[in-house]
Structures are given as C-alpha cells and as structure tokens.
Short mmCIF file of C-alpha atoms in Angstrom, two decimals:
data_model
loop_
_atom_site.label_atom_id
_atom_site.label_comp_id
_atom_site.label_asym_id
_atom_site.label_seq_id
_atom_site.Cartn_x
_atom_site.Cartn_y
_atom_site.Cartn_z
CA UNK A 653 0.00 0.00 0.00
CA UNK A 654 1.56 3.50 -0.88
CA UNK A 655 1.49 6.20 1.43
CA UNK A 656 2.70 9.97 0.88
CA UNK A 657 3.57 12.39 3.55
CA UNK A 658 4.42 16.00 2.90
CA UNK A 659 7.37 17.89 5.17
CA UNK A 660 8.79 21.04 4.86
CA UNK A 661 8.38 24.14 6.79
CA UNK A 662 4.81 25.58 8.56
CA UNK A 663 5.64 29.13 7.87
CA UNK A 664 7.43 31.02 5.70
CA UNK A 665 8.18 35.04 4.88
CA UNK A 666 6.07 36.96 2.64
CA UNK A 667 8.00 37.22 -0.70
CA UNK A 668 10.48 34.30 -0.14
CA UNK A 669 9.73 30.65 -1.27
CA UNK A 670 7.62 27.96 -0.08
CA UNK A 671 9.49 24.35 -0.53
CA UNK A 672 7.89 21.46 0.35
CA UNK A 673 8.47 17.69 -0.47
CA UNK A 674 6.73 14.31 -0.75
CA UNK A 675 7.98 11.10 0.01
CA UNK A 676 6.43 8.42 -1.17
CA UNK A 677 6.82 4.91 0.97
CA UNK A 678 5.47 1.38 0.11
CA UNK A 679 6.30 1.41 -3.37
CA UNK A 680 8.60 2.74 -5.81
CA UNK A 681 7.83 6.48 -7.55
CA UNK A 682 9.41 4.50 -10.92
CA UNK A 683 6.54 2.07 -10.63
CA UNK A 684 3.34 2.19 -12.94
CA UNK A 685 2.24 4.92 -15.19
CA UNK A 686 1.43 7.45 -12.45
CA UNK A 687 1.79 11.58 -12.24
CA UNK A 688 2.33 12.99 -8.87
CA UNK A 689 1.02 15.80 -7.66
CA UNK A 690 0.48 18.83 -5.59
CA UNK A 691 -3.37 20.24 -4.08
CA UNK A 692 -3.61 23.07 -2.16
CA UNK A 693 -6.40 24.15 0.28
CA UNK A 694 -7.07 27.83 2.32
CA UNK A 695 -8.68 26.92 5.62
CA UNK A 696 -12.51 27.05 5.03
CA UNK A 697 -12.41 26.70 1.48
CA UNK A 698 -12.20 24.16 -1.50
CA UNK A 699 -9.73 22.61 -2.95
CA UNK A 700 -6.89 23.79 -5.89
CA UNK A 701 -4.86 21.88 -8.00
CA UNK A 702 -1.25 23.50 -8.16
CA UNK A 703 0.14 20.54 -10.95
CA UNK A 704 1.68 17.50 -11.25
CA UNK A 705 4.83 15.57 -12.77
CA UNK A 706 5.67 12.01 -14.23
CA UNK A 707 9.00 10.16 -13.41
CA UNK A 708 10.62 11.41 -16.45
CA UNK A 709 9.81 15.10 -15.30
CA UNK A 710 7.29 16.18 -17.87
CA UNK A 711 5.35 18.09 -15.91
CA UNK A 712 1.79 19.99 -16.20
CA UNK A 713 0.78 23.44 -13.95
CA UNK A 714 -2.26 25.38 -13.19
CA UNK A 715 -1.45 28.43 -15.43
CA UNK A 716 -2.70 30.52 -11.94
CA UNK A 717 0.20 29.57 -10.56
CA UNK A 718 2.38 28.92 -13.32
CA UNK A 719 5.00 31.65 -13.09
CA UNK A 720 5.24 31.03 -9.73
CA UNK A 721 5.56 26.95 -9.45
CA UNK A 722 8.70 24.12 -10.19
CA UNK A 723 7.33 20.63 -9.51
CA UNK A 724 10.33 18.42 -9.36
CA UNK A 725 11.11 14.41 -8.66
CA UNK A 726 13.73 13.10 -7.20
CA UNK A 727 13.37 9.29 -7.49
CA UNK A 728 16.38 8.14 -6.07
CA UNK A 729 14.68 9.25 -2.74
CA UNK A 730 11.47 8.37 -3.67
CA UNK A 731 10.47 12.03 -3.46
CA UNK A 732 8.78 14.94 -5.12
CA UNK A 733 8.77 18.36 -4.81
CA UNK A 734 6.76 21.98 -4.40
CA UNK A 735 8.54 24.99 -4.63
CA UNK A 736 6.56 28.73 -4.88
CA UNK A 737 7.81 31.56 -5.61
CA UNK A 738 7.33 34.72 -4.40
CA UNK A 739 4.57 33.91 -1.48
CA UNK A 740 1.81 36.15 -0.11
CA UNK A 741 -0.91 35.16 2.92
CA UNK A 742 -2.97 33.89 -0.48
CA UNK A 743 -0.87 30.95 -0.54
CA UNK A 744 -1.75 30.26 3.32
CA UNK A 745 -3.09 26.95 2.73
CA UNK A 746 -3.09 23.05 3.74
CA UNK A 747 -0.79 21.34 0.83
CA UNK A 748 -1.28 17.79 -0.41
CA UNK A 749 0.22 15.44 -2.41
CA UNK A 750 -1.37 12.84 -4.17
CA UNK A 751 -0.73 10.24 -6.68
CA UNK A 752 -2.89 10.76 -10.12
CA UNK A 753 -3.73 7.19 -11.29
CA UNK A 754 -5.48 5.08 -13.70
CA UNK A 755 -6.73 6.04 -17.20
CA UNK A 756 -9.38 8.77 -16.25
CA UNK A 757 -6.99 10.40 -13.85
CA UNK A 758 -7.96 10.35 -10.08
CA UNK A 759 -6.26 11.22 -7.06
CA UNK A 760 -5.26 8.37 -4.71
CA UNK A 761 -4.01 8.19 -2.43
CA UNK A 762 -3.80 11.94 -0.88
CA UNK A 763 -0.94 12.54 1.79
CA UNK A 764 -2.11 13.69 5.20
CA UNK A 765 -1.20 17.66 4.16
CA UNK A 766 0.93 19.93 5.54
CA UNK A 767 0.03 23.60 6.84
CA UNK A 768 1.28 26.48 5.58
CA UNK A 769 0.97 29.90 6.69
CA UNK A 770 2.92 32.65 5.05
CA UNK A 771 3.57 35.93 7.57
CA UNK A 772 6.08 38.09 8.49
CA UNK B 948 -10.82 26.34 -16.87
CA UNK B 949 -14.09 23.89 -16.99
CA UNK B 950 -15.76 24.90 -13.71
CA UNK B 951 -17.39 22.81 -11.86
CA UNK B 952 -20.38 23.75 -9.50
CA UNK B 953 -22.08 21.55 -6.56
CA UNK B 954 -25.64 21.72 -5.16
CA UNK B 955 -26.46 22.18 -2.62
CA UNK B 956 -23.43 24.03 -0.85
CA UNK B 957 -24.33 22.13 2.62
CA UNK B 958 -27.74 20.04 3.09
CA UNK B 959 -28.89 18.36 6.67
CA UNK B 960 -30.09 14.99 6.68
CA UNK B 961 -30.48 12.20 9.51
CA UNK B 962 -29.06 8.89 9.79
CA UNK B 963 -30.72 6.21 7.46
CA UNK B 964 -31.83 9.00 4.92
CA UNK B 965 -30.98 9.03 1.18
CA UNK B 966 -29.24 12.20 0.23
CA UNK B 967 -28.17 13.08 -3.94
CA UNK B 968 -25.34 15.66 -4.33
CA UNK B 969 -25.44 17.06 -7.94
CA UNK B 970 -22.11 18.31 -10.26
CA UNK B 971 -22.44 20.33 -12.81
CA UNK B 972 -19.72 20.75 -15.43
CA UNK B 973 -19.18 23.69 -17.67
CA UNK B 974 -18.29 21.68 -20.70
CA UNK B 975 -18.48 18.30 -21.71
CA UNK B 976 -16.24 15.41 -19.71
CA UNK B 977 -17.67 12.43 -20.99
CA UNK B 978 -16.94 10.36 -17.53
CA UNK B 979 -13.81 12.22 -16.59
CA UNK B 980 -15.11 12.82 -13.13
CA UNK B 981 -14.13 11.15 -9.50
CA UNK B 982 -15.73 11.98 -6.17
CA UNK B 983 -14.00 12.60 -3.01
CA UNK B 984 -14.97 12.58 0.81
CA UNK B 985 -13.32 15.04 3.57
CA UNK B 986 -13.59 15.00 7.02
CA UNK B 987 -12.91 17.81 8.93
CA UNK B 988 -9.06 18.05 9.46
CA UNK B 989 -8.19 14.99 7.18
CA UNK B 990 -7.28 14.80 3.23
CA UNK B 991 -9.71 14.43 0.82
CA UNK B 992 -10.37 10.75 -0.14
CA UNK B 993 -11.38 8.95 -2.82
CA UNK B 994 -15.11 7.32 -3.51
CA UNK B 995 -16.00 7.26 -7.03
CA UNK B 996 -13.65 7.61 -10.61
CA UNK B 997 -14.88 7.87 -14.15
CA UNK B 998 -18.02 9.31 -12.59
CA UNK B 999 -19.72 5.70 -11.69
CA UNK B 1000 -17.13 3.36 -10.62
CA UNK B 1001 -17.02 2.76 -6.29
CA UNK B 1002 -13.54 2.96 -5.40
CA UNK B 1003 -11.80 -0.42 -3.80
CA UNK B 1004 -12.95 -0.87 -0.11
CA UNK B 1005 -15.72 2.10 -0.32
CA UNK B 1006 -19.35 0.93 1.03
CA UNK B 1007 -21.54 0.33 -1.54
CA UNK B 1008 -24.73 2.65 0.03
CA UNK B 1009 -22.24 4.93 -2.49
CA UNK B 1010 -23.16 5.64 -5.91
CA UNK B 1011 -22.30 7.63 -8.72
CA UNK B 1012 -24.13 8.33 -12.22
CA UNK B 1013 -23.98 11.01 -14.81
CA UNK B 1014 -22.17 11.28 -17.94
CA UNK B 1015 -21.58 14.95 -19.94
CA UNK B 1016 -22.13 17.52 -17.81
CA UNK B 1017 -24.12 16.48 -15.24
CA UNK B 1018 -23.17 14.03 -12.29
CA UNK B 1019 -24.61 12.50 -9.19
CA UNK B 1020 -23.38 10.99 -6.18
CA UNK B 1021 -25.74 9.26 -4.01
CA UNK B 1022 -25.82 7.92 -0.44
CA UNK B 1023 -28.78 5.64 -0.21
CA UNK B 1024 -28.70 5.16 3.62
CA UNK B 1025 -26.64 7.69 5.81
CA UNK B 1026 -24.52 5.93 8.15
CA UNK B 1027 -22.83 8.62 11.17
CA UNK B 1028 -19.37 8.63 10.28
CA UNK B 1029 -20.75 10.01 6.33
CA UNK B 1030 -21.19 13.57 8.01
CA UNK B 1031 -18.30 15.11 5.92
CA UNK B 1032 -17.97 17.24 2.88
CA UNK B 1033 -17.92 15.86 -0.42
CA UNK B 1034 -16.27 17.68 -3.33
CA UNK B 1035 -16.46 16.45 -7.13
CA UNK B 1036 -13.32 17.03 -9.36
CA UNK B 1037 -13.16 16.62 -13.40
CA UNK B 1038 -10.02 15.17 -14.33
CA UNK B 1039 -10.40 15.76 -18.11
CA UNK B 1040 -8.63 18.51 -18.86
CA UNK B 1041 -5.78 20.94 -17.31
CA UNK B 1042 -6.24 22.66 -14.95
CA UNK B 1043 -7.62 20.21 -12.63
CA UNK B 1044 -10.75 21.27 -11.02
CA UNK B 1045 -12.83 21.02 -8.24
CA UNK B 1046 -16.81 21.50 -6.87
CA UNK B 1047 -16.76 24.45 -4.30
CA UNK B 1048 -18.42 21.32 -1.79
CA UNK B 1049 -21.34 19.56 -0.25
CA UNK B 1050 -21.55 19.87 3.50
CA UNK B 1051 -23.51 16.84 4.46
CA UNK B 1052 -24.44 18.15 7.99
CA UNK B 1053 -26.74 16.26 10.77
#
C-alpha cells in the first residue's frame, strides 16, 4: 500500500519561497504509469490543484500559478517536490500530495497535508 | 478552466436518509469525473472515478451516475461517520478542477 507524507516548513516570509516535499513509501515512484502531484487548500475553502509531474519530469501546472511553481522528482529518494515563488498570505493553505492514477486520472491516495501559513 | 459547480453548498439529513449531491460541469467530460470525501481536518479521499465506478474498499450505500455535464453521487442510507464534505473534481482537462463542496451536515 503506498502512502505519501508531505514535510517542509509551517511558515514562511512573505515574498520568499515555499518548498515542500513528498515522500512516497510502500512502493517505488518509478513504478506504474502514475503523475504525482500537488493540491492546495485555504482553511474554510475548496480545494486547488497547483500541478503535477511524471518520473521522467514532464510536468503539467495550473497556469494561476504557473509563473510562480517548479514541480520536481527526485526518485532516487522516492520524493517529489513543491517549490513557490514569491509567497503572499494567499498561498496560506493546507498542501497535499497525491498520486494521479489510472486512465481517467484520479487522485489516490492523498498525503495527510501539511500547513502552511505565510507571515512576516 | 471547466468549472465545476455543486448543489447544494451544505444540506442536513439524519441517519438512514438518502441524500443526492449534484455536479455540474461547464463543458463536456464524458466520464472524466471522480468523487471525493473530507472529514474535517483529514485529506480528501477517494469514492468514485470515471463518474460511476465505487472505489476499492468504499461501502456500496455509495453511488455515482452522470455522464456529460451532469453528475450524481448518491448515499442511499446515511450511516454517522458520512457527516463530511464531499467535493467532485473533473479530471479531463488541465487545470484540474474542483466542486466548491457539499456539506452533508446532521
């Protein structure tokens, strides 16, 4: 059974960059034709998708992030990773990580998320 | 973006009722649609892909229907620990998107 859990750190600056990473345990990141990615959600509200990336790095963003984001993989740890640019207290938010499976593209299975709160 | 809009926003119900939660799509997705379940400080998780199919280990009171642009997801008898929000999410197309939610209150 595959499990992800996010780390990284619970608050970070205005303006400076948000780094978070997701390791993935009970199988390998190489395995199966999956795209990992990243889901972001303010407290109270719904749910954003922030992108996603296959082993071989191609990767796909929300263009409302775009300039911001760089989704990266790092399969020798059996890791991938968020970085955003340029934070404000919009990007205040639980982050996820999930794996997108199968041929009509769901999410499973969802880390347990991370906070994130971005003040000075 | 396809945007895609739940109803009812929250609805009350009691235990043993049958409750429908409606997605609507701004385009076509064909089936390109999964259901999710959230309880309150937990990840989302998943219930229903390609709009009709019950995920692995998911009761079956669950159910999902709807093809195009308009989906359903059905609880046919509320059990208590099915108090949770439920969001929809098409997975056709970039960006991803999701239904604002369905609180499913007591």
């Amino acid at each position: 059974q595959v499990d992800l859990q996010e780390s990284g750190p619970g608050l970070v600056k205005p303006s400076q960059t948000l780094s978070l990473t997701c390791t993935v345990s009970g199988g390998s990141i190489n395995s199966g034709s999956y795209y990992w990615s990243w889901i972001r959600q303010p407290a109270g509200k719904g749910l954003e998708w922030i992108g996603r990336i296959y082993i071989s790095g191609i990767t796909n963003y929300n263009p409302s992030l775009k300039r911001r984001v760089t989704i990266s993989v790092d399969t020798s740890k059996n890791q991938f990773s968020l970085k955003l640019t340029s934070v404000t207290a919009a990007d205040t938010a639980v982050y996820y990580c999930a794996r997108e499976v199968g041929v009509y593209n769901w999410f499973d299975p969802w880390g347990q998320g991370t906070p994130v709160t971005v003040s000075s | 973006d396809i945007q895609m809009t739940q109803s009812p926003s929250s609805v009350s119900a009691s235990v043993g009722d049958r409750v429908t939660i409606t997605c609507r799509a701004s385009q076509d997705i064909s089936i390109w649609l999964a259901w999710y379940q959230q309880k309150a400080g937990r990840a989302p998780k998943l219930l229903i892909y390609a709009a009709s199919s019950v995920q692995s280990g998911v009761p079956s009171r669950f159910s999902g229907s709807g093809s195009g642009t308009d989906f359903t997801l059905t609880i046919s008898s509320l059990q208590p620990e099915d108090f949770a929000t439920y969001y929809c999410q098409q997975t056709n197309t970039f960006p991803r998107t999701f239904g604002q939610g369905t609180k499913l209150e007591i």
